[in-house]
PDB file of C-alpha atoms (C1' of nucleotides) in Angstrom:
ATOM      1  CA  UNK A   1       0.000   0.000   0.000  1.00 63.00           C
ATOM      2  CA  UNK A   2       1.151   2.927  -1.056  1.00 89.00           C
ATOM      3  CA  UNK A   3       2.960   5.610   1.246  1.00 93.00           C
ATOM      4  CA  UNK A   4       3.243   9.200   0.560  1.00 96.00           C
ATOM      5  CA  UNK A   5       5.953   8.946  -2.040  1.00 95.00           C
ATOM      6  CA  UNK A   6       3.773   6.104  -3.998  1.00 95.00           C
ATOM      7  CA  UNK A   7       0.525   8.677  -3.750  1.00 96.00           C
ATOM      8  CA  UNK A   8       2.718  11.505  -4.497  1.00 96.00           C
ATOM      9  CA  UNK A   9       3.800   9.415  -7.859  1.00 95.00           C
ATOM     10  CA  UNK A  10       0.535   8.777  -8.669  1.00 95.00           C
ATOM     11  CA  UNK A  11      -0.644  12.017  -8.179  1.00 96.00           C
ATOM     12  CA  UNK A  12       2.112  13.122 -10.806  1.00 95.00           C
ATOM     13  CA  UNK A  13       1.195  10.535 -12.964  1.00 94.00           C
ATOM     14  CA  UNK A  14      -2.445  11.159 -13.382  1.00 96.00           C
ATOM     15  CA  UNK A  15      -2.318  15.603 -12.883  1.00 96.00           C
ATOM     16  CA  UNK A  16      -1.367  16.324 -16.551  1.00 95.00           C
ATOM     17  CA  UNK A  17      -4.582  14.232 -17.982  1.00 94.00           C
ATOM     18  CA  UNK A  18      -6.845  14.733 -15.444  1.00 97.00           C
ATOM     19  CA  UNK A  19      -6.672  18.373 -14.556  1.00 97.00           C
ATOM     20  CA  UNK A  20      -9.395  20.224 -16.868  1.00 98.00           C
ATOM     21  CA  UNK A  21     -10.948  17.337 -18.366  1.00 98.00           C
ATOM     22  CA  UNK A  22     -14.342  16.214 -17.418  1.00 98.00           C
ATOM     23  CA  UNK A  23     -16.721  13.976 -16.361  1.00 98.00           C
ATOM     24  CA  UNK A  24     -18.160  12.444 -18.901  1.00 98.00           C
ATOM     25  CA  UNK A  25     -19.871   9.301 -16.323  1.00 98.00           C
ATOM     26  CA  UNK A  26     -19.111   7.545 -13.369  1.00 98.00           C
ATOM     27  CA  UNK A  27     -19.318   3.382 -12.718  1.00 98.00           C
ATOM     28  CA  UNK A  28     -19.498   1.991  -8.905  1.00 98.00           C
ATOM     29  CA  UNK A  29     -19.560  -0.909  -8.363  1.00 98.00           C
ATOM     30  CA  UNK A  30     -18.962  -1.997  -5.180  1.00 97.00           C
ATOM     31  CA  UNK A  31     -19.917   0.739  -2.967  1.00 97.00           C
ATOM     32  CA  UNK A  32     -18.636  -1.162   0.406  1.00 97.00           C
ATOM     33  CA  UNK A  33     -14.947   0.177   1.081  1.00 97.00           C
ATOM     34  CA  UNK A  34     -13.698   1.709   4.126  1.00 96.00           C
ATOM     35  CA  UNK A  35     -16.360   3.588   4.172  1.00 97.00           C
ATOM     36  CA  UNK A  36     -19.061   3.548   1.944  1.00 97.00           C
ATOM     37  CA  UNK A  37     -18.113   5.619  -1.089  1.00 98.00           C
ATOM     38  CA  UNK A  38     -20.802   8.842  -1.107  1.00 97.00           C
ATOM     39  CA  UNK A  39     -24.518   8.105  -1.789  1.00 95.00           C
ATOM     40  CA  UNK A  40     -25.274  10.696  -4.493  1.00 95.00           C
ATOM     41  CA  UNK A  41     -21.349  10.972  -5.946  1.00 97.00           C
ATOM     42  CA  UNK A  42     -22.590  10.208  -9.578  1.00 97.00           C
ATOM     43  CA  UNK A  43     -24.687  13.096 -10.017  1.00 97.00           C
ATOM     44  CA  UNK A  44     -22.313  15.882  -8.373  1.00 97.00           C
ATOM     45  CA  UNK A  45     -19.766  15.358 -10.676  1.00 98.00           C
ATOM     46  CA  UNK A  46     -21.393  13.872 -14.432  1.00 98.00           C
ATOM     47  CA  UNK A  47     -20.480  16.553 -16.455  1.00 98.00           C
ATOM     48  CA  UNK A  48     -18.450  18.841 -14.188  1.00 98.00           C
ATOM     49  CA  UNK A  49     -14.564  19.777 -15.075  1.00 98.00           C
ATOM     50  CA  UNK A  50     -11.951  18.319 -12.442  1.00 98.00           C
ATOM     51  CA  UNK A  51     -10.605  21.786 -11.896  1.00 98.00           C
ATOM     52  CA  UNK A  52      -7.224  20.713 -10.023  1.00 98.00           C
ATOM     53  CA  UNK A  53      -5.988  17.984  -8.001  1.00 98.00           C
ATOM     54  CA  UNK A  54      -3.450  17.839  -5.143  1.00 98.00           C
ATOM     55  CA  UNK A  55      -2.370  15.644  -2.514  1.00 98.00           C
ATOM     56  CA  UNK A  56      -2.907  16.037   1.477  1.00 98.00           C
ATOM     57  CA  UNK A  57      -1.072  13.093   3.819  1.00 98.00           C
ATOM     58  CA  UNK A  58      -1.924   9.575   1.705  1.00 97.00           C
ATOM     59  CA  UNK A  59      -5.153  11.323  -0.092  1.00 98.00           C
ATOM     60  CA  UNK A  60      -5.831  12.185  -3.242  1.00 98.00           C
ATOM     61  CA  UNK A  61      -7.926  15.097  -3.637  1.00 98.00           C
ATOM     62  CA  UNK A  62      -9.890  16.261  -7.066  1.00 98.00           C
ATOM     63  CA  UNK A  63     -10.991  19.525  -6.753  1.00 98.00           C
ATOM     64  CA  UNK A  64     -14.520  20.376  -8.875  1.00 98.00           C
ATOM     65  CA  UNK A  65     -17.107  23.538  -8.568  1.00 97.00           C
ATOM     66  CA  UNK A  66     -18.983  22.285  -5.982  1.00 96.00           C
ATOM     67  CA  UNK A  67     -16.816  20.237  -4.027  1.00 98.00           C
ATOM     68  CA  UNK A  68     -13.923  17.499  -3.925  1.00 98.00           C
ATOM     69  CA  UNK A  69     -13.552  14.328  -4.262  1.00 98.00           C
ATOM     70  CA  UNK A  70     -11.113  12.371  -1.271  1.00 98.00           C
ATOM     71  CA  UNK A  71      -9.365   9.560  -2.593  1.00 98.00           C
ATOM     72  CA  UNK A  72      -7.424   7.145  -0.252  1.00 98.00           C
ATOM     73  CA  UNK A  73      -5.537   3.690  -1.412  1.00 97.00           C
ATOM     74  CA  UNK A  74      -5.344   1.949   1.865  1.00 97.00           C
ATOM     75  CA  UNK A  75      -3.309  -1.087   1.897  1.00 96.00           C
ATOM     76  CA  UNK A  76      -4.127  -2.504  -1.736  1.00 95.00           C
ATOM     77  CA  UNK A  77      -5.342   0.308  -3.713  1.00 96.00           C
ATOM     78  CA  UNK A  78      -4.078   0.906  -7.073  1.00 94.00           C
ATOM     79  CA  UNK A  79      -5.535   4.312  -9.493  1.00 96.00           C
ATOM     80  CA  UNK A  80      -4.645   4.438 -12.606  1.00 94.00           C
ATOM     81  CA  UNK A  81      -6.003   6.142 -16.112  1.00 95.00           C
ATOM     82  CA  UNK A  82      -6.771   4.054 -19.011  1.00 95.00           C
ATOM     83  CA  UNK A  83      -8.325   4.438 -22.190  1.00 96.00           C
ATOM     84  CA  UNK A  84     -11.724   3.567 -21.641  1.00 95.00           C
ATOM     85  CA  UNK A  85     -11.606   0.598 -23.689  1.00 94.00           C
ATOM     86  CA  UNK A  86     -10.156  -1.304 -20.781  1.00 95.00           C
ATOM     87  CA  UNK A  87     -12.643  -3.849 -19.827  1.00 96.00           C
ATOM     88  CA  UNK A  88     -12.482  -3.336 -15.645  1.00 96.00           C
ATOM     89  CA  UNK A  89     -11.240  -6.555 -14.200  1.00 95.00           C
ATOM     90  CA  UNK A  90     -11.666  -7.635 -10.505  1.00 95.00           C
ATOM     91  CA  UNK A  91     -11.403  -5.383  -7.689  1.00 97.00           C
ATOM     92  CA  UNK A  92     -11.891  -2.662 -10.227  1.00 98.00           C
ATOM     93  CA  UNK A  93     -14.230  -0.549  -8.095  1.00 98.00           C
ATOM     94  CA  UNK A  94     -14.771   2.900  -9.132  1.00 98.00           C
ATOM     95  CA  UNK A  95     -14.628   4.430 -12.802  1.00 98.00           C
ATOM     96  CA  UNK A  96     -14.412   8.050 -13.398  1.00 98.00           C
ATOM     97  CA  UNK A  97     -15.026   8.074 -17.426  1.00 98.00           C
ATOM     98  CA  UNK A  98     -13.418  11.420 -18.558  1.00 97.00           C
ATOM     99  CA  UNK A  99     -14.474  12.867 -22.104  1.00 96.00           C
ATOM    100  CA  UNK A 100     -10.576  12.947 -23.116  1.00 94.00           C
ATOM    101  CA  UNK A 101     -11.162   8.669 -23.517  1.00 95.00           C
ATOM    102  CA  UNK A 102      -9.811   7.959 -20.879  1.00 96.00           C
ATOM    103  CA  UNK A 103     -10.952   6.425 -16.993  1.00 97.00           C
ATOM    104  CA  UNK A 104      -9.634   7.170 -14.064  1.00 98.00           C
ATOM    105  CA  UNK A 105      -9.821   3.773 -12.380  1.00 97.00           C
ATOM    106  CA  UNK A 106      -9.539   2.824  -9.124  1.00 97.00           C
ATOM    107  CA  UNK A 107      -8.871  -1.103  -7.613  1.00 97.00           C
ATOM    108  CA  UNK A 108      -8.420  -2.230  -4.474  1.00 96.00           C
ATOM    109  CA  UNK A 109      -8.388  -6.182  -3.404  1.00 96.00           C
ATOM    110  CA  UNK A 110      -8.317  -5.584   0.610  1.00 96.00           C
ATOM    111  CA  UNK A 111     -11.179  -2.498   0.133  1.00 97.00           C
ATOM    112  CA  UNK A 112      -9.160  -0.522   3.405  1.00 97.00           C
ATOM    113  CA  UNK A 113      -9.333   2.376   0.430  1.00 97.00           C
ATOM    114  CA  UNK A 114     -12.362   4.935   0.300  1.00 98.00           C
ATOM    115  CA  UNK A 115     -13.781   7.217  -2.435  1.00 98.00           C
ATOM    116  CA  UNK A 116     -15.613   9.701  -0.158  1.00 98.00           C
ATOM    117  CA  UNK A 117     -17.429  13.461  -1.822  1.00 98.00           C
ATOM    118  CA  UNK A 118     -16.803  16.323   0.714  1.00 97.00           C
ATOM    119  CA  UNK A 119     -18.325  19.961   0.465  1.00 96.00           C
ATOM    120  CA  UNK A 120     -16.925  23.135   1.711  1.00 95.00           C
ATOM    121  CA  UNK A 121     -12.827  23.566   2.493  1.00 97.00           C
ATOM    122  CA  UNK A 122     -11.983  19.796   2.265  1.00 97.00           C
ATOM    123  CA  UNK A 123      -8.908  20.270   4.912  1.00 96.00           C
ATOM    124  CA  UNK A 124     -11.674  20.842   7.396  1.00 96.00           C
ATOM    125  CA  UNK A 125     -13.541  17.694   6.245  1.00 96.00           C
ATOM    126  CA  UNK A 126     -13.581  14.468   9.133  1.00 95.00           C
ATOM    127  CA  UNK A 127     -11.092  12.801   7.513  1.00 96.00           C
ATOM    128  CA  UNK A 128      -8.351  16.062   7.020  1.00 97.00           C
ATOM    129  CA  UNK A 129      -8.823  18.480   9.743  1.00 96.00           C
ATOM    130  CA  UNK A 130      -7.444  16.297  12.537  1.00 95.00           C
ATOM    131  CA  UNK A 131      -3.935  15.461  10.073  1.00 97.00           C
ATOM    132  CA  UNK A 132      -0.520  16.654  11.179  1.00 97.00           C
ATOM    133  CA  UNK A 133       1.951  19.147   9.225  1.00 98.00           C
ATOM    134  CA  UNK A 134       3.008  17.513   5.553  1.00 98.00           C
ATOM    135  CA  UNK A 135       6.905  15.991   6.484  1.00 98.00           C
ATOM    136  CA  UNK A 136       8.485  17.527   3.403  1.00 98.00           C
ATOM    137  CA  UNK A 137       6.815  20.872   4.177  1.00 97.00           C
ATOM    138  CA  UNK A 138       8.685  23.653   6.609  1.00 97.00           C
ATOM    139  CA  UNK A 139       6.436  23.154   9.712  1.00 96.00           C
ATOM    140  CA  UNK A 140       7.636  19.522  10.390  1.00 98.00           C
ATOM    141  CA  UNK A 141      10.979  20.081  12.198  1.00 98.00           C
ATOM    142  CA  UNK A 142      13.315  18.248  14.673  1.00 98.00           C
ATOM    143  CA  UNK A 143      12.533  21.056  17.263  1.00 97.00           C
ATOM    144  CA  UNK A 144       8.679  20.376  16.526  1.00 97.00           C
ATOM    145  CA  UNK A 145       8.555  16.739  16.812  1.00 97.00           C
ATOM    146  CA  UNK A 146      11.023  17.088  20.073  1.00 98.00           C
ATOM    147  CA  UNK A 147       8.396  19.671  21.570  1.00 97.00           C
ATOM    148  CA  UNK A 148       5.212  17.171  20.762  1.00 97.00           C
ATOM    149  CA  UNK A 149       7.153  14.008  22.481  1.00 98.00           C
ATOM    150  CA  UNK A 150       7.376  15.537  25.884  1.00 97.00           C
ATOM    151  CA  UNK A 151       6.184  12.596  28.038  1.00 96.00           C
ATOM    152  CA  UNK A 152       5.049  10.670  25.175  1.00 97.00           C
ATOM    153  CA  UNK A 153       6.064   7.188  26.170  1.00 96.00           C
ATOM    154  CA  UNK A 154       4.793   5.453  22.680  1.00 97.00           C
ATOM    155  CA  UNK A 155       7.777   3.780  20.601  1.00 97.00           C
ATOM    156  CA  UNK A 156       8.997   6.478  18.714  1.00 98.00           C
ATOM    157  CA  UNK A 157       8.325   4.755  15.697  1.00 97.00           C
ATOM    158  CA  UNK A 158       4.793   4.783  16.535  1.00 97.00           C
ATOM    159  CA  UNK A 159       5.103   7.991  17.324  1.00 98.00           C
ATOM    160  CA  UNK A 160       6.294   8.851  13.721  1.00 98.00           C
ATOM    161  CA  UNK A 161       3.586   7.502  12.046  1.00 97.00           C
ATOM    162  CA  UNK A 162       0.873   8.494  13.731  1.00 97.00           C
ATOM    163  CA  UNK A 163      -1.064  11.169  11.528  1.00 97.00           C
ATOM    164  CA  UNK A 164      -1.701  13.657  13.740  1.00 97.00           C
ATOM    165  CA  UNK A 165       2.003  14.306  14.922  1.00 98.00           C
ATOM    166  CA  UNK A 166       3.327  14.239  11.190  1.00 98.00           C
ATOM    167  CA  UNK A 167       1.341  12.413   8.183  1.00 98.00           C
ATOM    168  CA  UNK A 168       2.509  10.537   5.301  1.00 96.00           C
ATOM    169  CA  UNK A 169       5.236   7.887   6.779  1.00 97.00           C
ATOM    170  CA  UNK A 170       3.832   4.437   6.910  1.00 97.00           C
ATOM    171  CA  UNK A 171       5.819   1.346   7.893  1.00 97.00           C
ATOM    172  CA  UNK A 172       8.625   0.986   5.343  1.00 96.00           C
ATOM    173  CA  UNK A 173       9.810   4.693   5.747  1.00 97.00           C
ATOM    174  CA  UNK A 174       9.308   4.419   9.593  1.00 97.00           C
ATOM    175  CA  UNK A 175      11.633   1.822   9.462  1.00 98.00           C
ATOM    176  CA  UNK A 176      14.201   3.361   6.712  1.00 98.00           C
ATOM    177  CA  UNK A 177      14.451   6.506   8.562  1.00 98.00           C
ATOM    178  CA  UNK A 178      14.936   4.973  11.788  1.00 98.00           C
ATOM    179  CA  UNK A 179      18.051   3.379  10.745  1.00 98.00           C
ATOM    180  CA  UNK A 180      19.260   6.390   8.825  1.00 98.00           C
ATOM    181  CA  UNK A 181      19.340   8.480  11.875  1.00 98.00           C
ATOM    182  CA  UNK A 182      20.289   5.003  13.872  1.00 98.00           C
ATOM    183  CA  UNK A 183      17.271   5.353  16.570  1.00 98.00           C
ATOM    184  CA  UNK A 184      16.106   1.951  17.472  1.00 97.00           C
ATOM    185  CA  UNK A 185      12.591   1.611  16.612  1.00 97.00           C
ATOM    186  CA  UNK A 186      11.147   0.644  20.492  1.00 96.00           C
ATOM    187  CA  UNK A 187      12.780   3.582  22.355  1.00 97.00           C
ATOM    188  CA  UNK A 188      10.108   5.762  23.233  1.00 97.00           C
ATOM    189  CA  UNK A 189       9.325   8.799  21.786  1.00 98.00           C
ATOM    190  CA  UNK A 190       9.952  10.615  25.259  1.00 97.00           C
ATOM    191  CA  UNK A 191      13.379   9.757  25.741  1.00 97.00           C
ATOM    192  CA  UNK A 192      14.609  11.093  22.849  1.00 98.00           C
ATOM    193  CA  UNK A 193      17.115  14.129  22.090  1.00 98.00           C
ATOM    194  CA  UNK A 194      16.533  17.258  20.589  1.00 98.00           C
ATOM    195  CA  UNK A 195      19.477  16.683  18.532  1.00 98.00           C
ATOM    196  CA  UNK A 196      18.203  13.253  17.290  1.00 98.00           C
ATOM    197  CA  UNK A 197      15.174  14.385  16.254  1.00 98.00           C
ATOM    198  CA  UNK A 198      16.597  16.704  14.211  1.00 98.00           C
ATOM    199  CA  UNK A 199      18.582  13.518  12.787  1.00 98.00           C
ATOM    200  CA  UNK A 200      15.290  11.892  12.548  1.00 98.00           C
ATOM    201  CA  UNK A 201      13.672  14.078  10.605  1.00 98.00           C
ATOM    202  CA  UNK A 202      16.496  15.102   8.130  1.00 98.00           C
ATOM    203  CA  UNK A 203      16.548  11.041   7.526  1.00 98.00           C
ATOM    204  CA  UNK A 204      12.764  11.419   6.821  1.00 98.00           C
ATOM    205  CA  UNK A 205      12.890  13.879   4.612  1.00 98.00           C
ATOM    206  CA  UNK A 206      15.352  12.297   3.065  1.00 98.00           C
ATOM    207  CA  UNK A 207      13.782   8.773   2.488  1.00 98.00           C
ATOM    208  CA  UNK A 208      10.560  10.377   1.308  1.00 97.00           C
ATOM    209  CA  UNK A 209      12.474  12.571  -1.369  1.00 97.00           C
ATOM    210  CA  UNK A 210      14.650   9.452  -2.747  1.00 97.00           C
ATOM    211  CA  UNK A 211      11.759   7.026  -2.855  1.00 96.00           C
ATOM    212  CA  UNK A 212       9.647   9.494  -4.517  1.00 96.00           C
ATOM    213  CA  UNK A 213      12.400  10.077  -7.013  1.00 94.00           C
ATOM    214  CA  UNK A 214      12.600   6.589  -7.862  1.00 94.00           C
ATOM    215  CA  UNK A 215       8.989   6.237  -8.291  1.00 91.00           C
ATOM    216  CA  UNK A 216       8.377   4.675  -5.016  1.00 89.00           C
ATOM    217  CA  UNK A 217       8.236   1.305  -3.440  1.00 89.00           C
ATOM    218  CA  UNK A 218       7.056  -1.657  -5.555  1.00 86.00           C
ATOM    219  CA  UNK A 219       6.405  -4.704  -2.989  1.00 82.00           C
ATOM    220  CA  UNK A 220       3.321  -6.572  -4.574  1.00 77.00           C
ATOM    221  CA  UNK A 221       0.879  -5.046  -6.545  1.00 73.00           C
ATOM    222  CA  UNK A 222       1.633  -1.199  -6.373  1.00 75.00           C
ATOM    223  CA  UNK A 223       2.522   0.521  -9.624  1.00 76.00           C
ATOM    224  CA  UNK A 224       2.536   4.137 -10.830  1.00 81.00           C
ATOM    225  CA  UNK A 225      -0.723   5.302 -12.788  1.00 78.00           C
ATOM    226  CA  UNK A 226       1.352   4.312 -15.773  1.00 81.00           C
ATOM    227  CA  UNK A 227       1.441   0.855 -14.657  1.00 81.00           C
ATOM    228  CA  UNK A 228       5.220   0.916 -14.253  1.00 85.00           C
ATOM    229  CA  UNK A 229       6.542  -0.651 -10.785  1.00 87.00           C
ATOM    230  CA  UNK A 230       8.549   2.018  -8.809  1.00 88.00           C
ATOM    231  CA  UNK A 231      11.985   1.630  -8.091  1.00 91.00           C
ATOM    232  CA  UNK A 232      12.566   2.110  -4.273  1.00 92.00           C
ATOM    233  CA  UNK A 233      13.049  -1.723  -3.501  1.00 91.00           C
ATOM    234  CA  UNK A 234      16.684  -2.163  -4.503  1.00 92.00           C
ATOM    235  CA  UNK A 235      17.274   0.954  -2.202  1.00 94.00           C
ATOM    236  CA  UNK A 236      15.671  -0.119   1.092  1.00 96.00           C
ATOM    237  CA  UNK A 237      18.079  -0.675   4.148  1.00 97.00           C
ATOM    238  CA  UNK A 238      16.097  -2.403   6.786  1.00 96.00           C
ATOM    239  CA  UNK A 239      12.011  -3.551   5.776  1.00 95.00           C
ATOM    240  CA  UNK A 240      12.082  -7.140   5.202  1.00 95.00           C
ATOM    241  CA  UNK A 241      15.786  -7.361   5.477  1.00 95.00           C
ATOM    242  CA  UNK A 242      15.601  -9.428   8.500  1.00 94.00           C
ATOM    243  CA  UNK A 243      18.280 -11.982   8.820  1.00 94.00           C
ATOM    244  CA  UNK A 244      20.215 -10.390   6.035  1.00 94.00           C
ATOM    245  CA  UNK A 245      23.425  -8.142   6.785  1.00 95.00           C
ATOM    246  CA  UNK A 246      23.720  -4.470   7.470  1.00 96.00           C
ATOM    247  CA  UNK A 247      24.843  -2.366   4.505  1.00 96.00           C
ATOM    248  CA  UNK A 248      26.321  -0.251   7.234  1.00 97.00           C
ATOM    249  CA  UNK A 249      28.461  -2.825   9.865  1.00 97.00           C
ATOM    250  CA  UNK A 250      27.581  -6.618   8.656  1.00 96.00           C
ATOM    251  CA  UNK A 251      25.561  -7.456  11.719  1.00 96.00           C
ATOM    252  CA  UNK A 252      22.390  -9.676  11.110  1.00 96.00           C
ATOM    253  CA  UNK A 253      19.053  -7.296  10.651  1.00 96.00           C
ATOM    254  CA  UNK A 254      16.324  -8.269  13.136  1.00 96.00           C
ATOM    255  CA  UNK A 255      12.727  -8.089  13.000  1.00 95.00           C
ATOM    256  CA  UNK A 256      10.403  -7.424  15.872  1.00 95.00           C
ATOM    257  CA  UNK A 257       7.020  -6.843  16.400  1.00 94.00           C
ATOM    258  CA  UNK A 258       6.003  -3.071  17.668  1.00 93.00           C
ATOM    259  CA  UNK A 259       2.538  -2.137  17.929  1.00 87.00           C
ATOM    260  CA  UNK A 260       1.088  -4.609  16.158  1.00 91.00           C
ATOM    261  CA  UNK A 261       3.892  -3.955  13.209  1.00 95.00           C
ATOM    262  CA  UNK A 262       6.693  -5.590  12.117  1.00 96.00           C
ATOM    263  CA  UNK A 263       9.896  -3.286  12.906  1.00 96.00           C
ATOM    264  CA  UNK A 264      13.516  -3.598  11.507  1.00 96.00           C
ATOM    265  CA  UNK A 265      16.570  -2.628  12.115  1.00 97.00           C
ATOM    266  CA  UNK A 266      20.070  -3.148  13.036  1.00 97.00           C
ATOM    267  CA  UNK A 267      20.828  -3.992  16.581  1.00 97.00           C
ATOM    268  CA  UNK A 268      24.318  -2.774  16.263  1.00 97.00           C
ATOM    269  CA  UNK A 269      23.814   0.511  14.825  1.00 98.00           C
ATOM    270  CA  UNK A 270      20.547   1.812  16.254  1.00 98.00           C
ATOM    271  CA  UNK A 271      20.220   2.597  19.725  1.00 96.00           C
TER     272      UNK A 271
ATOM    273  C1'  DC B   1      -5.313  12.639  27.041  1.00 91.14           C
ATOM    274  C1'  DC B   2      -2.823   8.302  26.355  1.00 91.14           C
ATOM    275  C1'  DG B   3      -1.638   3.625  25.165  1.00 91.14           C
ATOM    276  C1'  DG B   4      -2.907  -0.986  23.802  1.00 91.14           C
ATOM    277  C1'  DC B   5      -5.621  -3.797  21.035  1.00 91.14           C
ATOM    278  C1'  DC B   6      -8.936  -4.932  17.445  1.00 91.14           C
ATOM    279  C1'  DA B   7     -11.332  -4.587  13.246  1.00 91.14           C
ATOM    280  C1'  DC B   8     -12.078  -4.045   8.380  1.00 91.14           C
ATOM    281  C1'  DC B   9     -10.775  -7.529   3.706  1.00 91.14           C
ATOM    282  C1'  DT B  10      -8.417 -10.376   0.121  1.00 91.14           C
ATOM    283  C1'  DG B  11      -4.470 -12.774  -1.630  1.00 91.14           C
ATOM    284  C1'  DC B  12      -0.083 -14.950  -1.381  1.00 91.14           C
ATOM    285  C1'  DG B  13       3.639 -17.921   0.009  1.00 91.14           C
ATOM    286  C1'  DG B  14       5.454 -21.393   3.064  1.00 91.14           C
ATOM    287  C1'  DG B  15       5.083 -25.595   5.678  1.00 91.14           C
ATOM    288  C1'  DC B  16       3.164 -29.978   6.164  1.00 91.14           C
TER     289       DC B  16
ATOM    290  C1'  DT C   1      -2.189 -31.053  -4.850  1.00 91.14           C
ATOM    291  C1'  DG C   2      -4.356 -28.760  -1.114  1.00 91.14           C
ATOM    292  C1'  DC C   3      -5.225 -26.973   3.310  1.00 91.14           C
ATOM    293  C1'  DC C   4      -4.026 -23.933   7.150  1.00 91.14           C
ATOM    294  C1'  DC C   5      -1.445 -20.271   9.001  1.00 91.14           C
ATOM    295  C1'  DG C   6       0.749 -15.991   9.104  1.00 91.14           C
ATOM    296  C1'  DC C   7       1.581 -12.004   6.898  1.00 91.14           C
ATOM    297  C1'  DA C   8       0.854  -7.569   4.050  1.00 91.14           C
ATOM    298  C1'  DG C   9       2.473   0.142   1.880  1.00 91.14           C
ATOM    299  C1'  DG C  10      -3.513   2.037   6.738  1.00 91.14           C
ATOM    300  C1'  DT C  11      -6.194   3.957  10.167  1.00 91.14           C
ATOM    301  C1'  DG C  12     -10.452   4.622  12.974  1.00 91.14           C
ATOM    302  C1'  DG C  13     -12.649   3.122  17.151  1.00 91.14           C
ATOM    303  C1'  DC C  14     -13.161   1.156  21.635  1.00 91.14           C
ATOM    304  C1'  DC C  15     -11.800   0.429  26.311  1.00 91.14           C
ATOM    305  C1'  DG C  16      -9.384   1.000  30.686  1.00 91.14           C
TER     306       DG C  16
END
DNA sequence: CCGGCCACCTGCGGGC
DNA sequence: TGCCCGCAGGTGGCCG
């Protein structure tokens, strides 16, 4: 599932042809996702232009007169735009039909995704408002995230990917980070220096801007809206490295559950 | 407010 | 070959 630097390649894959093309209809058809994709979403956008899109934390948001439409890929889900010739396979959930020939299509095996319609400001919509500062935006600093962890006593890599202290890092770039900046994934978020969290976050900043360079992380079934894989896997240090060596002193990488999560890293260099 | 745990759902690979 | 188990890029909700 993606991460921010797999939505952020998708959102650069699909802005050029979606941006000022329209509507021309729309195809649901399975309506049971995370939540129930928006009773009435048909008829506010048939025929409207998608005036812009963007991307806040892991959604996708297309921006028409009246209001926007939130999309999120949870674990499986893929979005991609095809000519609309493409007969819609499995999973294939959602069609937006564009005039230009071409469907935006969304397809998600697991259905954690959700294709919700929100009026007014959507960054004061339920599923926005409460969201954290973006991590490759100014606002999300080492001072910051050392102010916010005062007697926090969560594992800081829980800590790190929990959307209301910072959105957008999800489990492989928890992990990748961690080792970069050589904190060891359990130590909670309390105990940590100011020094390391600016460490921390230069490493997460970091991670997010080479994966979404490469295209992002292909692990099973993500790809880019073009349908090529993205490149991040060869790069990885840690995620589902376990038993293999450390790129950085040899030692064996370990795996551990945290929080219900697998965690890795290297038990020699992180601490 | 905080932390721990569960749920939602399908598919895949490994072990027997 | 086939079944059963554990595991998977997320995140909201419930409970103590």
């Amino acid at each position: 599932m993606p991460e921010l630097p797999e939505v952020e390649t998708i959102l650069r894959g699909i802005k050029p042809l979606l941006e000022n093309s329209t509507v021309k209809s729309v195809n649901v058809r399975q309506r049971k996702l995370r939540w129930p994709v928006t009773h009435g979403l048909e008829e506010r956008i048939i025929g409207e232009k998608v005036l812009e899109v963007k991307r806040r934390a892991k959604y996708l948001l297309l921006f028409f007169r009246h209001g926007t439409v939130l999309i999120h890929l949870g674990m499986s889900g893929r979005l991609r735009l095809l000519p609309v010739s493409f007969p819609p396979e499995k999973h294939d959930h959602v069609d937006l039909v564009l005039t230009n020939r071409r469907v935006l299509r969304f397809h998600d095996p697991r259905r954690f995704g959700s294709v919700l319609w929100v009026e007014g400001n959507p960054l004061y919509s339920p599923q926005l408002a409460h969201l954290g500062p973006e991590p490759l935006g100014k606002k999300f600093s080492g001072r910051m995230l050392f102010e916010i962890s005062k007697g926090r006593r969560v594992a800081v890599k829980n800590f790190i990917m929990d959307g209301r202290v910072v959105v957008g890092v999800g489990n492989i770039y928890a992990n990748e980070s961690l080792f970069r900046s050589r904190i060891l994934p359990s130590r909670s978020a309390g105990s940590i220096s100011l020094y390391r969290y600016k460490k921390l976050v230069f490493s997460i900043k970091e991670v997010l801007d080479e994966a979404i360079c490469a295209g992002g992380t292909t692990l099973r079934d993500y790809v880019q809206a073009t349908g090529e894989p993205g490149y991040f896997e060869a790069a990885l240090e840690v995620y589902d490295r376990q038993g293999r060596s450390c790129v950085r002193c040899n030692s064996t990488i370990c795996r551990s559950v945290i929080c219900q999560r697998s965690s890795y890293f290297c038990p020699t260099c992180q601490h």
